[in-house]
C-alpha cells in the first residue's frame, strides 16, 4: 500500500490546492467532516474541480475522519451550554426552555398582525446582548421579503432595553429580498458575511411570501418545494457551522380538511413542517395580548404563553 500522507486539513486532500481550498472555505466547507459528507457534484461545482477529482477528495476525507462519539452526559452538557436569545417575555422564554436556541431553527406562524414580525424585531435587538445576558453577543442578518422592516421600531425597542439605538441598528444587516432568487442567494452566499460580521442570528421575515407568489399552481409545486428544501438545508447548515440562531416567520391558510378545532395551518407543506426544530403558533387575544403556542419541540412540552406587544417591544 502506498504510504499515506496524514490528512489534517482540507488542503491536505488530493487535488485540493490553496485556491480550491479557499473557494471551499468561502462556501462553508471548512472541515474534513463537511467534505466527507458532501456529494461529488456539489463539491465539483463549488470548487471548479472535476467530478472524478471531487470523488477522490471526498473518499480521502472519509478515510481520514473518525466518528466522534459523545456520551449522553456530554450531549447534555453541550446542550446546556448552547446560547439562547431571550424573547423579553418570561413566560415565553420558559416555554422555550430559556429562549430561542442557537444552532437551531425556530419558526413563528400565525395570521396577519399576530406579532411574528414584532417578535423578530425584539430578537434582532436581544441577540446583540452579551452571552449569559439573554443574547449571543453578535450581529443579526435580517432578510426582509415583505418590506416590513421598521428601523424606528428597532430604535424604540433598543432604547427601552437601554441600548444605544444607533449601535443596535448598525448591528442589524438588512437585506430586502424582492424575489426568491435574491432570498436564496443571500443565504447561499452568507458564509463570508457571517464570519466577517460576527453574525449570530438570521431572521427571515417571511419565509414563504415570495415562494408563494412566484410558484403558482400545482405544476410549480414540485420545483418550489425543491428550491425551498435546499434553502432550508443551507440555513440549518449555517446554524450548525456558526453556532447561530435562525428565526423565520410563516404565513397561514385555513385548512378545510380540518373539521374540528382550529383550521389554521402554516403554509409550506412538509419541507417547512420539518424545517423548524421549534414551531410557535401566534394568535391574537385581547388588545395588545397575543397567545403563543409551542407546537413542536424536541425537548419542551407543548404549552402556551401570553405575551404583550407594547411600545417598548415584547413583554409579559
Ligand atoms: P403579517 O406580517 O401581516 O402576517 O403580521 P405579523 O404577524 O408580522 O404582525 P406584526 O408583528 O407586524 O404585528 C403587528 C401588530 O403589532 C400591530 O397590529 C400592533 O398591534 C402591534 N404593534 C406594532 N407596532 C407597534 C408599536 O409601536 N406599539 C405597539 N403597542 N404595538 C405595535
Ligand atoms: Mg410581518
Coordinates of C-alpha atoms and ligand atoms in Angstrom, one line a residue:
X1 CA 0.0 0.0 0.0
X2 CA 1.2 3.5 -0.8
X3 CA 2.4 5.5 2.1
X4 CA -0.3 7.8 3.2
X5 CA 0.3 11.4 3.9
X6 CA -1.5 12.3 7.1
X7 CA -4.6 14.4 6.3
X8 CA -5.4 17.0 8.9
X9 CA -6.9 19.9 6.9
X10 CA -8.8 20.2 3.7
X11 CA -5.6 21.5 2.0
X12 CA -4.1 18.0 2.6
X13 CA -6.7 16.3 0.4
X14 CA -5.6 15.1 -3.0
X15 CA -6.4 17.5 -5.8
X16 CA -7.1 20.4 -3.4
X17 CA -4.6 23.2 -3.6
X18 CA -4.7 26.5 -1.8
X19 CA -7.0 28.2 -4.3
X20 CA -9.5 25.4 -4.3
X21 CA -9.4 25.2 -0.5
X22 CA -10.1 28.9 -0.3
X23 CA -13.1 28.5 -2.5
X24 CA -14.4 25.7 -0.5
X25 CA -14.0 27.5 2.8
X26 CA -15.8 30.5 1.4
X27 CA -18.7 28.2 0.7
X28 CA -18.6 27.0 4.3
X29 CA -16.7 23.7 3.6
X30 CA -14.3 24.5 6.4
X31 CA -13.6 21.0 7.8
X32 CA -12.8 17.5 6.6
X33 CA -16.1 16.3 8.1
X34 CA -18.0 18.7 5.9
X35 CA -16.2 17.5 2.8
X36 CA -16.7 13.9 3.8
X37 CA -20.5 14.2 3.8
X38 CA -20.7 16.3 0.6
X39 CA -21.6 15.0 -2.8
X40 CA -19.0 14.9 -5.7
X41 CA -21.3 17.1 -7.8
X42 CA -21.8 19.9 -5.3
X43 CA -18.0 19.8 -4.5
X44 CA -17.1 20.0 -8.2
X45 CA -19.5 22.9 -8.8
X46 CA -18.3 24.9 -5.9
X47 CA -14.6 24.3 -6.4
X48 CA -14.2 24.1 -10.1
X49 CA -12.5 20.7 -9.9
X50 CA -13.9 17.9 -12.0
X51 CA -16.3 15.3 -10.6
X52 CA -13.7 12.5 -10.6
X53 CA -11.2 14.5 -8.5
X54 CA -14.0 15.6 -6.2
X55 CA -14.9 11.9 -5.7
X56 CA -11.2 11.2 -4.7
X57 CA -11.1 14.1 -2.4
X58 CA -14.3 13.0 -0.7
X59 CA -13.1 9.5 -0.4
X60 CA -9.8 10.7 1.2
X61 CA -11.8 13.0 3.6
X62 CA -13.9 10.0 4.6
X63 CA -10.8 7.8 5.3
X64 CA -9.2 10.5 7.4
X65 CA -12.2 11.4 9.6
X66 CA -13.2 9.3 12.5
X67 CA -16.6 9.1 14.1
X68 CA -16.7 11.1 17.3
X69 CA -18.9 9.5 19.8
X70 CA -20.4 11.6 22.6
X71 CA -21.9 10.2 25.8
X72 CA -25.4 11.2 26.7
X73 CA -23.9 13.3 29.5
X74 CA -21.6 15.2 27.1
X75 CA -24.5 15.9 24.8
X76 CA -26.5 17.1 27.8
X77 CA -23.6 19.4 28.9
X78 CA -23.3 20.8 25.3
X79 CA -27.0 21.5 25.1
X80 CA -26.9 23.3 28.4
X81 CA -24.1 25.4 27.0
X82 CA -26.0 26.4 23.9
X83 CA -26.6 30.1 23.6
X84 CA -30.2 31.4 23.8
X85 CA -31.8 34.6 22.9
X86 CA -34.4 35.9 25.3
X87 CA -37.8 37.0 23.9
X88 CA -38.1 39.5 26.7
X89 CA -41.1 37.7 28.0
X90 CA -40.5 35.4 30.9
X91 CA -43.4 33.1 30.3
X92 CA -42.4 32.6 26.6
X93 CA -38.8 32.1 27.5
X94 CA -39.8 29.4 29.9
X95 CA -42.0 27.8 27.3
X96 CA -38.9 27.7 25.0
X97 CA -36.6 26.3 27.7
X98 CA -34.8 29.6 28.1
X99 CA -35.3 31.5 24.9
X100 CA -34.7 31.0 21.2
X101 CA -31.9 28.4 20.8
X102 CA -28.7 28.8 18.8
X103 CA -27.7 26.1 16.3
X104 CA -31.4 25.6 15.6
X105 CA -34.3 26.9 13.6
X106 CA -37.4 28.5 15.2
X107 CA -40.5 29.3 13.3
X108 CA -43.3 31.6 14.2
X109 CA -46.5 31.3 12.2
X110 CA -49.9 33.0 12.6
X111 CA -52.3 35.3 10.9
X112 CA -51.6 38.9 10.0
X113 CA -51.0 41.2 12.9
X114 CA -50.3 38.2 15.3
X115 CA -46.9 39.6 16.1
X116 CA -44.4 37.5 14.1
X117 CA -42.5 40.5 12.8
X118 CA -42.6 42.3 16.2
X119 CA -41.1 39.2 17.9
X120 CA -38.4 39.2 15.1
X121 CA -37.6 42.8 15.9
X122 CA -37.3 42.1 19.6
X123 CA -35.0 39.1 18.9
X124 CA -32.9 41.2 16.5
X125 CA -32.2 43.6 19.3
X126 CA -31.7 41.0 22.0
X127 CA -29.4 38.8 20.0
X128 CA -26.8 41.6 20.3
X129 CA -26.8 41.4 24.1
X130 CA -23.9 39.7 25.8
X131 CA -23.8 35.9 26.3
X132 CA -25.5 34.9 29.5
X133 CA -27.4 38.2 29.5
X134 CA -30.0 36.9 27.0
X135 CA -28.1 37.4 23.9
X136 CA -25.5 35.8 21.6
X137 CA -23.1 38.8 21.6
X138 CA -23.3 39.2 17.8
X139 CA -24.9 40.9 14.9
X140 CA -28.1 40.0 13.0
X141 CA -28.8 39.2 9.4
X142 CA -32.4 40.3 8.7
X143 CA -33.9 39.1 5.4
X144 CA -37.0 41.2 4.7
X145 CA -39.1 39.7 2.0
X146 CA -42.2 41.8 2.6
X147 CA -40.8 45.3 3.0
X148 CA -41.9 45.4 6.7
X149 CA -38.5 46.1 8.4
X150 CA -39.0 49.2 10.5
X151 CA -35.8 50.9 11.8
X152 CA -37.9 53.2 14.0
X153 CA -39.3 50.1 15.8
X154 CA -35.8 48.8 16.4
X155 CA -34.8 52.2 17.8
X156 CA -37.8 52.1 20.3
X157 CA -37.1 48.6 21.3
X158 CA -33.4 49.2 21.8
X159 CA -33.9 52.4 23.8
X160 CA -36.3 50.5 26.1
X161 CA -33.6 47.9 26.5
X162 CA -31.2 50.7 27.5
X163 CA -29.0 50.0 24.4
X164 CA -27.6 52.7 22.1
X165 CA -30.3 52.7 19.4
X166 CA -27.8 53.7 16.7
X167 CA -25.5 50.8 17.6
X168 CA -28.5 48.4 17.6
X169 CA -29.4 49.5 14.1
X170 CA -25.8 49.2 12.9
X171 CA -25.7 45.7 14.2
X172 CA -28.6 44.6 12.0
X173 CA -27.7 43.9 8.4
X174 CA -30.9 44.1 6.4
X175 CA -31.4 42.5 3.0
X176 CA -34.5 43.5 1.2
X177 CA -35.3 40.4 -1.0
X178 CA -37.6 41.2 -3.9
X179 CA -37.8 37.7 -5.3
X180 CA -36.9 34.1 -4.3
X181 CA -33.7 34.2 -6.3
X182 CA -32.4 37.0 -4.0
X183 CA -33.7 35.3 -0.9
X184 CA -32.0 32.1 -1.8
X185 CA -28.7 33.7 -2.9
X186 CA -28.4 35.8 0.2
X187 CA -28.4 32.6 2.3
X188 CA -26.4 30.6 -0.2
X189 CA -23.6 33.2 -0.1
X190 CA -23.9 34.2 3.6
X191 CA -20.8 32.4 4.9
X192 CA -18.3 35.2 4.4
X193 CA -20.7 37.9 5.7
X194 CA -21.4 35.8 8.8
X195 CA -17.7 35.4 9.5
X196 CA -16.7 39.0 8.7
X197 CA -19.6 40.5 10.7
X198 CA -19.9 38.1 13.6
X199 CA -23.5 37.3 12.8
X200 CA -25.1 35.2 15.5
X201 CA -28.7 35.3 14.3
X202 CA -30.5 35.1 11.0
X203 CA -34.1 36.3 10.7
X204 CA -36.2 35.6 7.6
X205 CA -39.4 37.5 7.6
X206 CA -41.3 35.9 5.9
X207 CA -40.0 32.6 4.6
X208 CA -42.8 31.8 2.2
X209 CA -44.3 35.1 0.9
X210 CA -42.1 35.2 -2.2
X211 CA -42.2 31.5 -2.8
X212 CA -46.0 31.6 -2.7
X213 CA -46.4 34.4 -5.1
X214 CA -43.8 33.1 -7.6
X215 CA -44.7 29.5 -7.8
X216 CA -48.3 29.4 -8.6
X217 CA -50.5 26.4 -9.3
X218 CA -50.0 22.7 -8.8
X219 CA -47.5 22.4 -11.7
X220 CA -45.0 24.7 -9.9
X221 CA -45.3 23.0 -6.6
X222 CA -42.5 20.4 -7.1
X223 CA -40.0 23.0 -8.2
X224 CA -41.0 25.3 -5.3
X225 CA -40.5 22.5 -2.7
X226 CA -37.2 21.5 -4.2
X227 CA -35.8 25.1 -4.0
X228 CA -37.3 25.5 -0.6
X229 CA -35.6 22.3 0.6
X230 CA -32.2 23.5 -0.5
X231 CA -32.8 26.9 1.0
X232 CA -33.7 25.4 4.4
X233 CA -30.9 22.9 4.3
X234 CA -28.4 25.8 3.9
X235 CA -30.0 27.7 6.7
X236 CA -29.6 24.7 9.0
X237 CA -26.0 24.2 7.9
X238 CA -25.2 27.9 8.7
X239 CA -26.8 27.5 12.1
X240 CA -24.7 24.4 12.8
X241 CA -21.4 25.8 11.4
X242 CA -21.5 29.2 13.0
X243 CA -23.4 28.4 16.2
X244 CA -26.1 30.9 15.3
X245 CA -29.9 31.1 15.9
X246 CA -32.4 31.1 13.0
X247 CA -35.8 32.6 13.3
X248 CA -38.3 32.7 10.5
X249 CA -41.9 33.8 10.2
X250 CA -44.5 31.9 8.2
X251 CA -48.0 32.6 6.9
X252 CA -51.0 30.5 7.4
X253 CA -54.0 29.3 5.5
X254 CA -57.3 27.7 6.5
X255 CA -57.2 24.0 6.0
X256 CA -60.8 23.0 5.0
X257 CA -59.9 19.4 5.8
X258 CA -59.9 20.1 9.5
X259 CA -63.5 19.7 10.7
X260 CA -62.9 20.2 14.4
X261 CA -60.6 22.6 16.2
X262 CA -58.5 25.4 14.7
X263 CA -58.2 25.1 10.9
X264 CA -55.3 27.5 10.8
X265 CA -52.3 25.7 9.2
X266 CA -48.8 27.0 8.4
X267 CA -48.0 27.1 4.7
X268 CA -45.0 25.4 3.0
X269 CA -46.0 21.8 3.3
X270 CA -43.8 19.1 4.7
X271 CA -40.5 20.8 3.9
X272 CA -41.3 23.7 6.2
X273 CA -43.0 21.4 8.8
X274 CA -39.8 19.6 9.2
X275 CA -37.5 22.6 8.8
X276 CA -38.0 24.1 12.2
X277 CA -36.8 22.5 15.4
X278 CA -39.3 24.7 17.3
X279 CA -42.6 25.9 15.9
X280 CA -44.6 28.7 17.6
X281 CA -48.2 29.5 16.7
X282 CA -49.1 33.1 17.4
X283 CA -52.7 34.3 17.7
X284 CA -54.4 37.5 18.7
X285 CA -56.1 37.9 22.0
X286 CA -57.5 41.0 23.7
X287 CA -55.9 44.3 22.7
X288 CA -52.1 44.0 22.8
X289 CA -52.1 40.4 24.1
X290 CA -51.0 37.5 22.0
X291 CA -51.1 33.8 22.7
X292 CA -48.1 31.9 21.7
X293 CA -48.4 28.1 21.5
X294 CA -45.4 25.8 21.4
X295 CA -46.5 23.4 18.7
X296 CA -43.4 21.3 18.1
X297 CA -40.3 20.9 20.2
X298 CA -37.9 18.1 20.7
X299 CA -37.4 18.9 24.4
X300 CA -40.1 21.1 25.8
X301 CA -43.7 20.0 26.5
X302 CA -46.4 21.7 24.4
X303 CA -47.9 24.7 26.1
X304 CA -48.9 28.3 25.8
X305 CA -47.6 31.6 26.9
X306 CA -49.3 35.0 26.8
X307 CA -47.2 38.0 25.6
X308 CA -47.9 41.6 25.0
X309 CA -46.8 43.8 22.1
X310 CA -46.1 47.1 23.7
X311 CA -44.5 50.4 22.6
X312 CA -41.3 49.1 24.2
X313 CA -41.4 45.7 22.4
X314 CA -42.4 42.3 23.6
X315 CA -43.3 42.0 27.3
X316 CA -45.0 39.5 29.6
Ligands
LIG1 P1 -48.1 39.9 9.0 O1 -46.7 40.2 8.6 O2 -49.0 40.9 8.4 O3 -48.5 38.5 8.7 O4 -48.3 40.1 10.5 P2 -47.3 39.9 11.7 O5 -47.6 38.7 12.5 O6 -45.9 40.0 11.3 O7 -47.7 41.1 12.7 P3 -46.7 42.2 13.3 O8 -45.6 41.5 14.1 O9 -46.4 43.2 12.3 O10 -47.7 42.8 14.4 C1 -48.5 43.9 14.1 C2 -49.1 44.3 15.4 O11 -48.1 44.7 16.4 C3 -50.0 45.5 15.2 O12 -51.3 45.1 14.9 C4 -49.9 46.2 16.6 O13 -50.9 45.6 17.4 C5 -48.6 45.8 17.1 N1 -47.6 46.8 17.0 C6 -46.8 47.2 16.0 N2 -46.1 48.2 16.3 C7 -46.4 48.6 17.5 C8 -46.0 49.7 18.3 O14 -45.2 50.5 18.0 N3 -46.6 49.7 19.6 C9 -47.5 48.9 20.0 N4 -48.0 49.0 21.2 N5 -47.9 47.8 19.2 C10 -47.4 47.7 18.0
LIG2 MG1 -45.0 40.5 9.5

